[in-house]
XYZ file of C-alpha atoms in Angstrom:
173
model
C 27.447 11.960 -27.056
C 24.111 12.354 -28.405
C 23.177 8.912 -27.527
C 24.415 9.013 -23.945
C 22.501 12.471 -23.498
C 19.454 10.742 -24.974
C 19.795 7.513 -22.551
C 20.271 9.923 -19.695
C 17.206 11.827 -20.473
C 15.184 8.786 -20.937
C 16.477 7.477 -17.508
C 15.362 10.816 -16.087
C 11.988 10.929 -17.686
C 11.476 7.189 -16.845
C 12.008 8.140 -12.979
C 9.610 11.002 -13.317
C 7.006 8.731 -14.633
C 7.575 6.331 -12.034
C 7.275 8.808 -9.409
C 4.200 10.297 -10.681
C 2.596 6.765 -10.680
C 3.879 5.697 -7.405
C 0.595 6.032 -5.995
C -1.102 3.781 -8.312
C 0.273 0.465 -7.142
C -1.249 -3.018 -7.374
C -4.855 -2.849 -6.312
C -4.024 -5.083 -3.517
C -2.120 -1.962 -1.901
C -3.940 1.069 -0.185
C -3.375 3.236 -3.611
C -5.756 6.032 -2.182
C -3.497 6.718 0.568
C -0.264 8.926 0.833
C 2.990 7.602 1.114
C 3.250 8.579 4.739
C 0.333 6.289 5.348
C 1.668 3.405 3.488
C 4.604 3.337 5.763
C 2.504 2.976 8.655
C 2.495 -0.861 8.280
C 4.427 -3.124 10.571
C 5.373 -6.700 10.709
C 7.467 -8.795 13.183
C 8.731 -11.242 10.456
C 11.822 -11.132 8.512
C 11.646 -11.350 4.848
C 13.114 -14.821 4.978
C 10.379 -15.675 7.425
C 7.802 -14.529 5.252
C 8.921 -16.058 1.903
C 9.253 -19.463 3.792
C 6.071 -19.142 5.369
C 4.386 -18.639 2.000
C 6.517 -21.295 0.037
C 5.287 -23.650 2.942
C 1.411 -22.994 2.305
C 1.915 -22.616 -1.439
C 3.359 -25.293 -3.646
C 6.134 -24.314 -6.259
C 8.743 -25.766 -8.338
C 12.280 -26.223 -7.057
C 13.796 -22.607 -6.069
C 17.131 -21.568 -4.991
C 17.910 -18.428 -2.953
C 19.618 -15.442 -5.041
C 22.279 -13.466 -3.069
C 24.890 -10.727 -3.271
C 26.014 -9.699 -6.612
C 23.343 -11.657 -8.393
C 20.713 -9.013 -7.060
C 22.458 -6.439 -8.667
C 22.876 -7.990 -11.902
C 19.172 -9.451 -11.912
C 17.320 -6.556 -10.510
C 19.251 -3.603 -11.496
C 19.597 -1.774 -7.974
C 22.316 -1.863 -5.363
C 21.467 -4.285 -2.560
C 22.867 -1.728 -0.335
C 19.396 0.344 -0.582
C 18.062 -2.694 1.423
C 17.796 -3.420 5.034
C 17.134 -7.258 4.195
C 15.724 -9.224 1.127
C 14.898 -12.712 0.347
C 14.629 -13.950 -3.437
C 13.884 -17.277 -4.394
C 14.261 -17.942 -8.157
C 13.811 -21.209 -10.357
C 16.536 -24.036 -10.096
C 16.342 -24.528 -13.740
C 15.364 -22.363 -16.394
C 12.334 -23.729 -17.711
C 10.141 -22.056 -14.925
C 9.583 -18.493 -14.390
C 8.275 -18.709 -10.849
C 10.198 -16.364 -8.590
C 9.310 -15.007 -4.950
C 11.166 -11.866 -3.699
C 10.546 -9.554 -0.490
C 12.601 -6.646 -0.254
C 12.842 -4.439 2.883
C 13.998 -0.955 1.734
C 16.317 1.051 4.121
C 14.717 4.338 3.139
C 11.437 4.762 1.635
C 12.796 7.300 -0.885
C 14.435 4.391 -2.616
C 11.273 2.201 -3.065
C 10.772 3.786 -6.723
C 14.115 2.688 -7.856
C 13.622 -0.756 -5.984
C 10.294 -1.048 -8.004
C 11.932 0.181 -11.230
C 14.655 -2.781 -11.121
C 11.887 -5.192 -10.377
C 9.973 -4.320 -13.445
C 13.018 -4.258 -15.555
C 13.585 -8.071 -13.827
C 10.177 -8.985 -15.049
C 10.597 -7.669 -18.431
C 13.912 -9.909 -18.608
C 12.071 -12.985 -17.628
C 9.098 -12.173 -19.896
C 11.825 -11.668 -22.908
C 13.486 -15.041 -22.081
C 10.360 -17.020 -22.346
C 8.783 -15.017 -25.199
C 9.750 -17.561 -27.850
C 10.780 -20.396 -25.555
C 7.793 -21.832 -23.460
C 4.616 -19.697 -24.100
C 2.878 -20.942 -20.709
C 5.997 -19.447 -18.948
C 5.619 -16.357 -20.877
C 2.186 -15.838 -19.920
C 2.833 -16.544 -16.365
C 5.776 -13.973 -16.293
C 3.335 -11.442 -17.748
C 1.110 -11.760 -14.996
C 3.665 -11.046 -12.155
C 2.381 -9.239 -9.003
C 4.278 -6.047 -7.529
C 2.924 -5.003 -4.203
C 4.519 -2.198 -1.918
C 3.445 -2.188 2.104
C 5.361 0.256 4.018
C 9.236 -0.286 3.176
C 8.567 -3.755 1.927
C 8.266 -4.502 -1.801
C 7.002 -7.813 -2.749
C 7.504 -9.467 -6.222
C 6.051 -12.723 -7.219
C 5.574 -14.784 -10.558
C 3.630 -17.514 -9.986
C 0.363 -19.205 -11.128
C -0.856 -18.839 -7.653
C 0.337 -15.014 -7.507
C -2.941 -14.051 -6.028
C -2.548 -16.428 -3.183
C 0.937 -15.182 -2.561
C -0.600 -11.641 -2.533
C -2.998 -12.507 0.250
C -0.390 -14.462 2.123
C 2.170 -11.254 1.948
C -0.688 -8.878 3.053
C -1.346 -11.190 6.089
C 2.013 -10.592 7.532
C 1.319 -6.737 8.119
C -0.716 -4.611 10.578
C -1.443 -1.061 10.316
C -0.085 1.090 13.102
């Protein structure tokens, strides 16, 4: 009983910390703006079009699309929170490269999606911590960017280039 209570309190505390920190996202976002202003970004592209466009410009190892139940297992949130998403992960477990865009239905769920993504990044880091040191370093340098109702996650040697491409798909209203 005490362990489950402690775990519950830890989850609540983590949620409060993430909520408090939600304004301090990756430096590539407008972290000095309010959540309402952040949601004023728009794009005419689907998540698939954006990911495909990025992968056409930025070479990556072989990636396959992650779908359905895999999302819930690997990212720790219910895909029902999403309007659409595209996740490309390594075909073989010798690379950490991953590219994902999530379009969240309701802005109130962005914090949950970001928390799940951070947990995913930690899992990848743990997998490679004692396995392939270069891939472990790559995984530690992941990028997480939120723009409007879109959350972008990338692990790549070219992560900064991916962020630039992701940002290029948006206009401010």
